CSV table of C-alpha atoms in Angstrom, one decimal:
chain,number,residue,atom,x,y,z
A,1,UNK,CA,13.6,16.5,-86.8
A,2,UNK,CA,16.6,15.0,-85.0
A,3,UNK,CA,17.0,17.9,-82.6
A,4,UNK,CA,12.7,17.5,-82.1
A,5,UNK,CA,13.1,14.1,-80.9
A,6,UNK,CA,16.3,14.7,-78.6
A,7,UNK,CA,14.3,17.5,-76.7
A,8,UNK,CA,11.4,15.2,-76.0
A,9,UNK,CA,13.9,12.5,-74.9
A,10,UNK,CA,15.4,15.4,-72.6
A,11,UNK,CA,11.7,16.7,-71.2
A,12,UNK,CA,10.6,13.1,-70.6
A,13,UNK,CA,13.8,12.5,-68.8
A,14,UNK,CA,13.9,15.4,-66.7
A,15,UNK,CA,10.3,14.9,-66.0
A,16,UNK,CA,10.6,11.0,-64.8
A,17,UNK,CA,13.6,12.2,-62.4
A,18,UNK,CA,11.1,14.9,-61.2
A,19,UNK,CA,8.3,12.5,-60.5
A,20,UNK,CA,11.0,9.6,-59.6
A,21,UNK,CA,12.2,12.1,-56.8
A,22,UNK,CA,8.4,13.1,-55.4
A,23,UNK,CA,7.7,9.6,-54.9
A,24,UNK,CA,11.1,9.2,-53.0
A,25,UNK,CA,9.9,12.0,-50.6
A,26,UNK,CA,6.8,10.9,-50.3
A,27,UNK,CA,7.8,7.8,-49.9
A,28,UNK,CA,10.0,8.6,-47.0
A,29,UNK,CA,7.5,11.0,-45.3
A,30,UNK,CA,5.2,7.5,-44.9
A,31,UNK,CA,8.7,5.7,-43.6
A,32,UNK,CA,8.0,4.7,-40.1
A,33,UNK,CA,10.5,5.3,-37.6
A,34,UNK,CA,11.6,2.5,-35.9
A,35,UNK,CA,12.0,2.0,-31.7
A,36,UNK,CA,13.6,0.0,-29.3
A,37,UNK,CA,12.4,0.2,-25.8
A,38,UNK,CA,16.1,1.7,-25.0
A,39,UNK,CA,14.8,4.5,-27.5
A,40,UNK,CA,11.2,5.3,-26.4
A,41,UNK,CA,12.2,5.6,-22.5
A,42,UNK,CA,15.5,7.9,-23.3
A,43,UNK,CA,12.4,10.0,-26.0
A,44,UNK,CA,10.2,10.2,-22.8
A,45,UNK,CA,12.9,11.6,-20.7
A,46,UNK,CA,13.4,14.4,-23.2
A,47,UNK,CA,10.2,15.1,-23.3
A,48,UNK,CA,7.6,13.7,-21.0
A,49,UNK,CA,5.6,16.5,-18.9
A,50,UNK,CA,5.5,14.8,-15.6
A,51,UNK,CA,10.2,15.1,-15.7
A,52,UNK,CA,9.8,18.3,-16.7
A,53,UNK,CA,7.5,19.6,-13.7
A,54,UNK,CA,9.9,17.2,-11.2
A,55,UNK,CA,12.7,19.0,-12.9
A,56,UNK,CA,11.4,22.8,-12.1
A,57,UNK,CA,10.6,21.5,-8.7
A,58,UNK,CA,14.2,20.3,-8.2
A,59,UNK,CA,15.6,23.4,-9.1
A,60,UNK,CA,13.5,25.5,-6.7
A,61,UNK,CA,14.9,23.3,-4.0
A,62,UNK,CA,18.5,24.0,-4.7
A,63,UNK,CA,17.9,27.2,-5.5
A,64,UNK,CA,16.1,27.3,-1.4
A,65,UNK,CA,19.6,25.3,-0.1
A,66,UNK,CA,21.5,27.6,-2.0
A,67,UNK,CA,20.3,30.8,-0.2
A,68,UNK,CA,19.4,29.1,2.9
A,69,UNK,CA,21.6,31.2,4.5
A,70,UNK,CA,20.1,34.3,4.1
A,71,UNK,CA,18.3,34.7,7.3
A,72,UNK,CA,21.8,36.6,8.8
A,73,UNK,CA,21.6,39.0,5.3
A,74,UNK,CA,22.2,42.8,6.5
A,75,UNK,CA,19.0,44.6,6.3
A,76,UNK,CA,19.4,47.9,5.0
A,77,UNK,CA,17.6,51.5,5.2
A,78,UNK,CA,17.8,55.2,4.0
A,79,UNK,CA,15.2,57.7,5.2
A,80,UNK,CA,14.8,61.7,4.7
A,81,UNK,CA,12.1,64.0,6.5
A,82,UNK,CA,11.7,67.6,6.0
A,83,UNK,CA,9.1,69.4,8.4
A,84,UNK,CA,7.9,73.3,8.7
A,85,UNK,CA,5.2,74.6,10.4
A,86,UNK,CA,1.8,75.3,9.0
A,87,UNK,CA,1.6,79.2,10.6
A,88,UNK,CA,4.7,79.6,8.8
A,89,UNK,CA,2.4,78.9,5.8
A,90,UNK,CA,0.2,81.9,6.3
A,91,UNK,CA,2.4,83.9,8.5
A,92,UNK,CA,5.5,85.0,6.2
A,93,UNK,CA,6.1,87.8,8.9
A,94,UNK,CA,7.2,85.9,11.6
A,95,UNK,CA,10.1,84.0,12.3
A,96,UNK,CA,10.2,80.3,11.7
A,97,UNK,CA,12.0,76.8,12.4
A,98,UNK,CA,11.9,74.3,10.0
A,99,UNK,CA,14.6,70.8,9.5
A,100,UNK,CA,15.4,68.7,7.2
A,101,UNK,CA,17.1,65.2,8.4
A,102,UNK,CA,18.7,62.1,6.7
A,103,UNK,CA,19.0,58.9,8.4
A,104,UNK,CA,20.6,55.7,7.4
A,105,UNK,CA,20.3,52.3,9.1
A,106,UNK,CA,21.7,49.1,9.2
A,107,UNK,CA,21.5,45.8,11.0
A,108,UNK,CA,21.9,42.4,11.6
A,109,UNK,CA,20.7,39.5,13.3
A,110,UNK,CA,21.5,36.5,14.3
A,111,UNK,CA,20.2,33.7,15.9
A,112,UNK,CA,21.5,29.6,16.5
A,113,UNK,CA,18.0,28.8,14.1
A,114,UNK,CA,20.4,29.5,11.2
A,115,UNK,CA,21.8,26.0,11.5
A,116,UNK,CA,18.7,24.4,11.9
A,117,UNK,CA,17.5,26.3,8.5
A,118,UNK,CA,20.5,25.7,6.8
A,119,UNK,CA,20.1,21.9,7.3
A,120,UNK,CA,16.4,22.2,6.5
A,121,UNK,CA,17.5,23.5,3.1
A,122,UNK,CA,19.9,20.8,2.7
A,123,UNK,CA,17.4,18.0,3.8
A,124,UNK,CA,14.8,19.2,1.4
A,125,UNK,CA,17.2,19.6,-1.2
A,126,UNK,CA,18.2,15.8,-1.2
A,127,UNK,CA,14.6,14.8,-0.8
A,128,UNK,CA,13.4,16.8,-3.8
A,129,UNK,CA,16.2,15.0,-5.9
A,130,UNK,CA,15.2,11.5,-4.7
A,131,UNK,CA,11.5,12.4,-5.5
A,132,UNK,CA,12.7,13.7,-9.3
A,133,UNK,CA,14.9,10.2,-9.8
A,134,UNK,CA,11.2,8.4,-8.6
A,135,UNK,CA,9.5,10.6,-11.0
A,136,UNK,CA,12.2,9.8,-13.8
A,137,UNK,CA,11.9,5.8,-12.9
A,138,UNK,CA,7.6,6.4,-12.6
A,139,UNK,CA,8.0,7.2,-16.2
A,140,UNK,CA,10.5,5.0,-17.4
A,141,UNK,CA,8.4,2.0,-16.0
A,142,UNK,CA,5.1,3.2,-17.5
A,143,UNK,CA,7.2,3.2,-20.6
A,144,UNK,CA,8.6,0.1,-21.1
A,145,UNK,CA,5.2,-1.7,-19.8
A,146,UNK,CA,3.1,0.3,-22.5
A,147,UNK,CA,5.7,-0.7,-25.1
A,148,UNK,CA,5.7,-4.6,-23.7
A,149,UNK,CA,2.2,-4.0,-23.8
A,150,UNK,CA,2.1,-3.4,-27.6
A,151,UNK,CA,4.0,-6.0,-28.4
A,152,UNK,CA,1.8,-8.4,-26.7
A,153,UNK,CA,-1.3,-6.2,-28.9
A,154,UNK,CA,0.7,-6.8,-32.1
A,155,UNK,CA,1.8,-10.2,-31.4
A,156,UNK,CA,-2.3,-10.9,-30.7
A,157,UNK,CA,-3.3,-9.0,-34.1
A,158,UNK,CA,-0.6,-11.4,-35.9
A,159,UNK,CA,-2.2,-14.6,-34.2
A,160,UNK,CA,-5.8,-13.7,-34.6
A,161,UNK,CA,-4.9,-12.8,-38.8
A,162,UNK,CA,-3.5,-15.9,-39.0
A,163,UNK,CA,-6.6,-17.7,-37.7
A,164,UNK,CA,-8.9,-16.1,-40.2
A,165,UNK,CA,-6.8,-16.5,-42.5
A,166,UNK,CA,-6.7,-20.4,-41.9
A,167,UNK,CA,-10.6,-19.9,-41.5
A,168,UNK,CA,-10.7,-18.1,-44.7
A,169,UNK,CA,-8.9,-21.2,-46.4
A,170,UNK,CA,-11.0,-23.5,-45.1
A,171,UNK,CA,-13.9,-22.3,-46.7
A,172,UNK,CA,-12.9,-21.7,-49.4
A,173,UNK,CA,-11.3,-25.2,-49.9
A,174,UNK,CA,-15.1,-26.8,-48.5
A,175,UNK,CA,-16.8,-24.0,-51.0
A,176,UNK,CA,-14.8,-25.2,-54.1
A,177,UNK,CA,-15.8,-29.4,-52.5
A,178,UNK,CA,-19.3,-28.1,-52.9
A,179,UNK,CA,-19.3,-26.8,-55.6
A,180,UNK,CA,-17.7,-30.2,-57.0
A,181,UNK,CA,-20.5,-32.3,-55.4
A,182,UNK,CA,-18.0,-33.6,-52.7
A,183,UNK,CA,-19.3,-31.7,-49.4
A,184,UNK,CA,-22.3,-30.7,-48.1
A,185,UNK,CA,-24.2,-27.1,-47.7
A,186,UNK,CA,-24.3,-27.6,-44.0
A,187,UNK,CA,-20.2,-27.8,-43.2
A,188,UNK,CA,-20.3,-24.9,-46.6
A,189,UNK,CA,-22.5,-22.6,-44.1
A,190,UNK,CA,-20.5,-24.1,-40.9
A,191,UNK,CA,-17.0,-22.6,-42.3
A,192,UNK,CA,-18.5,-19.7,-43.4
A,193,UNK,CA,-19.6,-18.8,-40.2
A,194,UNK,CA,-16.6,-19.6,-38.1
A,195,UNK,CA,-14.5,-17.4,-41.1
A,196,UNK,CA,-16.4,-14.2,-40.9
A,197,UNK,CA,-17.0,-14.4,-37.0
A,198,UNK,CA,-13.1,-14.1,-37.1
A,199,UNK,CA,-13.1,-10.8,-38.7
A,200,UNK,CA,-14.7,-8.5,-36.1
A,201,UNK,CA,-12.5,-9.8,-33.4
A,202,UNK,CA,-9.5,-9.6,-35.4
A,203,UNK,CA,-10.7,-5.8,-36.2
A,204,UNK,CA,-11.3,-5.2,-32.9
A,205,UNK,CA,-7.9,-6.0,-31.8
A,206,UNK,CA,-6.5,-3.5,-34.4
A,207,UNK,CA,-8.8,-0.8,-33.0
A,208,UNK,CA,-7.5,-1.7,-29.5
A,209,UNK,CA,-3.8,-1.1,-30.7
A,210,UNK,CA,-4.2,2.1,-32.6
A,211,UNK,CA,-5.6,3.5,-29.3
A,212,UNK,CA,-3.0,2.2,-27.3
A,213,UNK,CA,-0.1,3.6,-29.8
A,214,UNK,CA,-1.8,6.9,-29.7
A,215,UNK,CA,-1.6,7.3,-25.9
A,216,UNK,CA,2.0,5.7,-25.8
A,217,UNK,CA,3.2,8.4,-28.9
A,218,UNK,CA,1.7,11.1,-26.5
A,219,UNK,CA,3.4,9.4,-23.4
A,220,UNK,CA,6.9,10.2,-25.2
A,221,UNK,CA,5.9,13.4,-26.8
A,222,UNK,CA,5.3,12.1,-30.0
A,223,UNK,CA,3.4,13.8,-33.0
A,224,UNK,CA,-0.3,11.6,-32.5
A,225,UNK,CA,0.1,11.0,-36.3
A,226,UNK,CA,3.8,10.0,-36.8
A,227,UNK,CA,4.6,7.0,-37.8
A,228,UNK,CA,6.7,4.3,-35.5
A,229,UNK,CA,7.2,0.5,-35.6
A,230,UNK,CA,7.7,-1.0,-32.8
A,231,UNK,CA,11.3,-3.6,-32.5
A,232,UNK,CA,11.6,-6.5,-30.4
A,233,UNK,CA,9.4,-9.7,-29.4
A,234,UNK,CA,7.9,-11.1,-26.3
A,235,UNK,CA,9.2,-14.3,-27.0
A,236,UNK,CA,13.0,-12.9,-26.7
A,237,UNK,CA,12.1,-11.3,-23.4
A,238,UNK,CA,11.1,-15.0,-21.8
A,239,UNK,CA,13.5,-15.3,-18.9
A,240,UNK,CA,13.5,-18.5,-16.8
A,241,UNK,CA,16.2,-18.1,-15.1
A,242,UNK,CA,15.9,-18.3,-10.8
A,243,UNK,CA,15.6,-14.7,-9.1
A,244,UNK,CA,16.6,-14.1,-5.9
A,245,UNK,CA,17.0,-10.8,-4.0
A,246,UNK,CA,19.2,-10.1,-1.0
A,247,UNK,CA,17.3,-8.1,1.1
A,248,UNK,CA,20.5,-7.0,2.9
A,249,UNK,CA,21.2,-4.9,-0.4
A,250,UNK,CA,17.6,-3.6,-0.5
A,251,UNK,CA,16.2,-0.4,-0.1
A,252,UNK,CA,13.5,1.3,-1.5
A,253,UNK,CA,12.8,4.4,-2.2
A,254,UNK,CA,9.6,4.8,-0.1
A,255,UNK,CA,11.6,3.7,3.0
A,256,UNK,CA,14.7,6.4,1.9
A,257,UNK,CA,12.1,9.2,1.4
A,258,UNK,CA,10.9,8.2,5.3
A,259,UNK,CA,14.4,8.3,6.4
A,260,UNK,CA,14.7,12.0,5.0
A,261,UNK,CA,11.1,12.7,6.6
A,262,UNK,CA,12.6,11.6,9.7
A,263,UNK,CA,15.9,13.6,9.5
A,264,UNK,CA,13.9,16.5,8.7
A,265,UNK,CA,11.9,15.9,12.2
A,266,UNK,CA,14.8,15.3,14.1
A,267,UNK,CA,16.3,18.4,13.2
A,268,UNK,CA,13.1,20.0,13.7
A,269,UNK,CA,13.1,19.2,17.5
A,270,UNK,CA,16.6,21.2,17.3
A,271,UNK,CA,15.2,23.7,16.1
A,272,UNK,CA,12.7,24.1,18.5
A,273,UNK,CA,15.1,24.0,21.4
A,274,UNK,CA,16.8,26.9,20.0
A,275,UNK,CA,13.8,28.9,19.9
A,276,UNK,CA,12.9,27.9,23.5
A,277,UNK,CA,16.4,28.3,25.0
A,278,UNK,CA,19.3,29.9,22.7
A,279,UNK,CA,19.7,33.8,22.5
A,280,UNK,CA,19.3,36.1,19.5
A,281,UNK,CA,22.2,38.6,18.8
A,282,UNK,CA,20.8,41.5,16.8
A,283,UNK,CA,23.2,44.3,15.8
A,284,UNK,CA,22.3,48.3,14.4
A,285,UNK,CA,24.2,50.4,13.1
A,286,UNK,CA,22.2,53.9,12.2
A,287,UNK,CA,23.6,57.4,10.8
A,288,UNK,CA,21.5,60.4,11.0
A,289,UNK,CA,22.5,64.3,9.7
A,290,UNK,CA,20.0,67.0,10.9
A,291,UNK,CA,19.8,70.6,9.0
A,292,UNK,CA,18.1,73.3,10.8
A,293,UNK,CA,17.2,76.6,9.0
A,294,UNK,CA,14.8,80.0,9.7
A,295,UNK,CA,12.4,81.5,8.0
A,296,UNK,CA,12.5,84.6,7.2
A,297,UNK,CA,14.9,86.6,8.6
A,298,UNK,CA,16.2,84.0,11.7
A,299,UNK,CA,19.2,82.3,11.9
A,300,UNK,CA,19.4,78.7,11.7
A,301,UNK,CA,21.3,76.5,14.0
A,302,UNK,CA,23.9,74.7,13.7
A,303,UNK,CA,23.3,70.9,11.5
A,304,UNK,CA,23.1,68.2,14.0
A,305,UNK,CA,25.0,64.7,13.2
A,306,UNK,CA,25.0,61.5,15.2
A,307,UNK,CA,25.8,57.9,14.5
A,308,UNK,CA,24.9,55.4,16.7
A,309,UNK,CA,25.9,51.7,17.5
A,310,UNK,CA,22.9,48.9,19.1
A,311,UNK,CA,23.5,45.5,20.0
A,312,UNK,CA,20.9,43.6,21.6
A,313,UNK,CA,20.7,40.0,23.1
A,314,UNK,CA,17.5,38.4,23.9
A,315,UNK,CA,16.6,35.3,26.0
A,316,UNK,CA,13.7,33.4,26.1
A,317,UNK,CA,13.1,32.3,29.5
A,318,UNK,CA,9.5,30.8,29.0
A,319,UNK,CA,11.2,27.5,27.8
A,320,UNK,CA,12.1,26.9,31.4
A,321,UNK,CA,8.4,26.4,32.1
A,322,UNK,CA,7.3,22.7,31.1
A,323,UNK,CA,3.7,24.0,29.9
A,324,UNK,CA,5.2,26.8,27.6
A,325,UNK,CA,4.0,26.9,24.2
A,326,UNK,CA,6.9,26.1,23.3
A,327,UNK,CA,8.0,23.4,25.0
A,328,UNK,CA,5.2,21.6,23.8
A,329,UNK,CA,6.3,22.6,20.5
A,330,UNK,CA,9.4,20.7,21.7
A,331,UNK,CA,7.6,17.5,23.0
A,332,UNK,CA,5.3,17.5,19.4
A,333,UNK,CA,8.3,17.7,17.1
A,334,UNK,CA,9.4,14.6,19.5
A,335,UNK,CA,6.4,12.9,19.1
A,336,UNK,CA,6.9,13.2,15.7
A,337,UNK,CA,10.6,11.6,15.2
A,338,UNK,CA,8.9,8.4,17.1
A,339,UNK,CA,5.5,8.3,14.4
A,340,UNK,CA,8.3,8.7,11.5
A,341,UNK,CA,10.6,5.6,13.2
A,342,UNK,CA,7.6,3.4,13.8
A,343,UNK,CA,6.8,4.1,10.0
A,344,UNK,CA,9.9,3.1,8.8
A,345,UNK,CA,10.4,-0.5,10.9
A,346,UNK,CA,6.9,-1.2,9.5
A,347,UNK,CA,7.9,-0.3,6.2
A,348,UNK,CA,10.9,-2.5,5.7
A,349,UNK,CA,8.7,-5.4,7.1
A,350,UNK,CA,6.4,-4.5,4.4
A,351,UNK,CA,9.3,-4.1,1.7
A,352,UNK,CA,10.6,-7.8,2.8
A,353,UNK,CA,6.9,-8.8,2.3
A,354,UNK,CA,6.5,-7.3,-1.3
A,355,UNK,CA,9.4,-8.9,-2.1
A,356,UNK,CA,8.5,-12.4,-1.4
A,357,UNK,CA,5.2,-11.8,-2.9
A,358,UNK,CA,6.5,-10.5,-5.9
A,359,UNK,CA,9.4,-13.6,-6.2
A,360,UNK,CA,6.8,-15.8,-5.7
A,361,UNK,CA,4.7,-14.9,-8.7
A,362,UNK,CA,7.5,-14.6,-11.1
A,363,UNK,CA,8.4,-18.4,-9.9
A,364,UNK,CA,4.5,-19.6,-10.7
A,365,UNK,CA,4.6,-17.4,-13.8
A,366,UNK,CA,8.1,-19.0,-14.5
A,367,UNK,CA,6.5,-22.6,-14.3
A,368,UNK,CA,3.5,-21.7,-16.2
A,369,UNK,CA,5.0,-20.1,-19.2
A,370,UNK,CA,6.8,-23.6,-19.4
A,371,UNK,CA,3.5,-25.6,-19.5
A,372,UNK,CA,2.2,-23.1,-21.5
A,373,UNK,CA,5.2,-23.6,-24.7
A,374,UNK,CA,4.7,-27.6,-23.9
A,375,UNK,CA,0.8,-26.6,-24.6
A,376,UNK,CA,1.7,-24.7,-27.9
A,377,UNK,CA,3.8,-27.5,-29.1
A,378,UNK,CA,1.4,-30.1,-28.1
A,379,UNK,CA,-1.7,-27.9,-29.5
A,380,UNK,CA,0.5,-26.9,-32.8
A,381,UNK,CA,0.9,-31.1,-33.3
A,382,UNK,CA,-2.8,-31.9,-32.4
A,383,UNK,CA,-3.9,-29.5,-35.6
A,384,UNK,CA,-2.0,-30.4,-38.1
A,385,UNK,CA,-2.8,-34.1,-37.4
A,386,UNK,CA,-5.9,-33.1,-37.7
A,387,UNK,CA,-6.3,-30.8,-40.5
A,388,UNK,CA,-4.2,-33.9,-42.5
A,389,UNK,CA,-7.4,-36.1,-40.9
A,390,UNK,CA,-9.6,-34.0,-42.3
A,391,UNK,CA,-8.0,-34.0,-46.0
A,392,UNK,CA,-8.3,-37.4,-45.8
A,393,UNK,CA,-11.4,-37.2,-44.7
A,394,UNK,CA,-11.5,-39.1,-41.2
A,395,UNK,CA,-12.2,-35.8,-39.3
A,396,UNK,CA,-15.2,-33.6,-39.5
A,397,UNK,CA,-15.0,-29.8,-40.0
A,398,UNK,CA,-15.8,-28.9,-36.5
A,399,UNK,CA,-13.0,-31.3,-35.1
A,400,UNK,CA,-10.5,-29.5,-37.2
A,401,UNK,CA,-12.3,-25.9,-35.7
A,402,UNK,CA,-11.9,-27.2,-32.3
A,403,UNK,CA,-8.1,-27.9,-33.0
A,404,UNK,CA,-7.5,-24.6,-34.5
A,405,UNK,CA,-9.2,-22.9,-31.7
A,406,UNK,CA,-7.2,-24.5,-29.1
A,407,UNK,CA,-3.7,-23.9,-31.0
A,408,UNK,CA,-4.8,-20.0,-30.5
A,409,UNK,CA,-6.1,-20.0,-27.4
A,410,UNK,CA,-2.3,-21.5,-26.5
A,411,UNK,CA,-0.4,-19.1,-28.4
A,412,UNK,CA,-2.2,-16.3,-27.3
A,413,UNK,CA,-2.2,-17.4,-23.8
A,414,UNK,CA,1.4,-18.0,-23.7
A,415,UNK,CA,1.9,-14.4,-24.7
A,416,UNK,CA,-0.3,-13.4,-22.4
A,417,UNK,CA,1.5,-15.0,-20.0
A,418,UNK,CA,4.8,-13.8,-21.0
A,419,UNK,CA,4.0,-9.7,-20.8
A,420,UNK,CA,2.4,-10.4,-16.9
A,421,UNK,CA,6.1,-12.6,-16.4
A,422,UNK,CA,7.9,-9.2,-18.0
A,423,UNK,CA,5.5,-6.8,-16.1
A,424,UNK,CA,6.1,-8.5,-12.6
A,425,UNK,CA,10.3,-8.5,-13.0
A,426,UNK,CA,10.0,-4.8,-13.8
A,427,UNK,CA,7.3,-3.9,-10.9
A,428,UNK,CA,10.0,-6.0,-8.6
A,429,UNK,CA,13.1,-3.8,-10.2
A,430,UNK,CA,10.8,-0.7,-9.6
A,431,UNK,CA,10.6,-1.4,-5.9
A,432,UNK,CA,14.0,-2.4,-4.6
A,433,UNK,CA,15.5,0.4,-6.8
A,434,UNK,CA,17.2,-1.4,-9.4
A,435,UNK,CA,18.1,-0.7,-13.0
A,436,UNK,CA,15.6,-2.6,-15.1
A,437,UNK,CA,16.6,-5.7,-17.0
A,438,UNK,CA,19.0,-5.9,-14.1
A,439,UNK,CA,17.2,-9.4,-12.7
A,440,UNK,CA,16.9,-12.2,-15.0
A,441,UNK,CA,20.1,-11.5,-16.5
């Protein structure tokens, strides 16, 4: 009996660590995974499409500076021929001649163009890796203003829960006075109104971030159904410190990828010179062996063997003539070095622009996120002095719905406020090339 009952007390263990241990797994496949906004931009650079197309882009680029030189590669040939007369064919009578010959060639060219290709190479080279960094920064920005952009979204949902939840209190605290004799239907039906109006909104903003998280899981090459919790707050992100940029250490890279445009053009114009004036050295080098033999009963020659040595330089003289093809080559490859410079002076005066524009608005959105905490404060005061009104009964119900309504129309628009002050910093750190959270700091 004794060693009956110890075995059940052993099967009932064993089987509660069993179960104890299922739950732990499962209970750690629901875990959510929690991110920082350091986090999510470094998962998007691991994995985020758009980098990875940039990246295969920037390797053909070097690979094409690598091997720019190639244009001066030896070009090499081997040939054989073997001929024999078609009488000889049907004729096995007569005497024939027939050969057989191997040739070899090889040569080489050279022209002053190799520079101009060779610098080409190079130019695109450093362009392509500008346009990969802008690609990398594209993405890191989208990131951090989608995951901002949430906060502000969960934030919101907390806010509007909390309303109908203070809704939801008030009718049932006038629901229970009712039902005691001590309130009326009409502020019963009132509350119950303003509750369950509450709920599709609040509803509505959990739809809203579901969707949201779904694109921004997909913008880091998430799993669509893993699980992630979102760290930080908007209200530890509030910077009010002044701004200023010095525009002396300012440039974009808009006005950088212009400056490559314009090297590019500028060594274009180069290039077209060399093709109207500079020579072209082309060397050849060929080896040919030549058997002869006779048909039936001739005799052959002796094998003929030669080896031969070209070099040939060519001039273009039609550059000479102002209304050559090519010199007007020359003169549009000009015309477009002075398009590409006008581009750039206009652009900086644009960049200086921009940047006043954009200093301006984080100034007014600086000033009005401090009226807007005065407005919580004041808003946050206003209801509880009325919602103690009320319990003393000196306020009506829709005095203490106006109150409410107003403290979350200044909570959520201080938020709101807040993301566009965090969204206009990080446009501004996008456009003079900046590390972000660099300003403000």
């Amino acid at each position: 009996m004794k060693r009956t009952i110890l075995l059940y007390v052993i099967f009932f263990t064993v089987l509660g660590a069993v179960f104890s241990q299922e739950n732990r797994n499962g209970a750690n496949k629901e875990a959510a995974t929690s991110l920082t906004v350091e986090d999510a931009v470094e998962l998007a650079k691991k994995n985020n499409v758009s980098i990875a197309r940039s990246q295969i882009t920037l390797d053909a680029a070097a690979r094409a500076k690598a091997h720019s030189w190639n244009s001066i590669s030896p070009t090499a040939s081997v040939s054989g021929t073997s001929s024999i007369p078609i009488d000889a064919l049907s004729d096995t009578d007569s005497a024939y001649t027939a050969n057989l010959g191997i040739s070899a060639t090889l040569s080489v060219s050279l022209t002053t163009n190799l520079y101009t290709s060779m610098q080409s190479a190079k130019i695109a080279y450093e362009s392509g890796k500008l346009t990969f960094d802008d690609a990398v920064k594209s993405v890191e920005l989208s990131v951090r203003e989608a995951f901002y952009g949430l906060l502000y979204e969960k934030e919101n949902i907390t806010l509007q829960e909390k309303n109908l939840e203070i809704a939801k209190t008030q009718y049932n605290n006038n629901l229970a006075k009712y039902n005691q004799g001590r309130l009326s239907e009409i502020d019963v039906l009132s509350a119950e109104v303003n509750y369950k109006s509450k709920i599709p909104t609040v509803g509505s903003a959990r739809t809203t971030f579901l969707n949201d998280l779904a694109s921004f899981k997909q913008m880091l090459g998430l799993p669509i159904d893993e699980k992630i919790d979102l760290e930080g707050s908007l209200d530890d992100l509030i910077t009010l410190n002044k701004i200023d940029v010095d525009m002396k250490d300012v440039k974009s890279s808009t006005i950088t990828q212009l400056e490559y445009k314009l090297a590019s053009a500028k060594n274009s114009v180069l290039d077209k010179r060399f093709s109207a004036f500079a020579p072209t050295v082309s060397a050849s080098l060929r080896w040919q062996d030549q058997y002869w033999y006779l048909g039936y009963d001739g005799t052959a020659p002796d094998a003929t063997k030669s080896t031969t040595l070209s070099l040939t330089a060519t001039i273009p003289l039609d550059g000479v003539l102002p209304w050559s093809a090519r010199n007007d080559a020359i003169d549009t490859a000009k015309d477009t070095v002075k398009d590409l410079e006008l581009q750039i002076d206009n652009e900086m005066k644009n960049l200086k622009r921009t940047v006043d524009s954009s200093l301006r608005s984080i100034r007014q959105s600086q000033e009005s996120i401090q009226y807007k905490q005065a407005n919580v404060t004041l808003a946050q005061k206003t209801y509880d002095m009325t919602q103690e009104a009320y319990n003393r009964g000196t306020k009506d119900l829709l005095t203490l719905q106006d109150a409410n309504t107003s403290l979350l129309n200044a909570q959520v628009s201080l938020k709101s406020e807040t993301l566009t002050l965090i969204k206009a910093i990080l446009t501004l750190e996008n456009t003079i090339g900046l590390p972000f959270g660099t300003l403000g700091k």
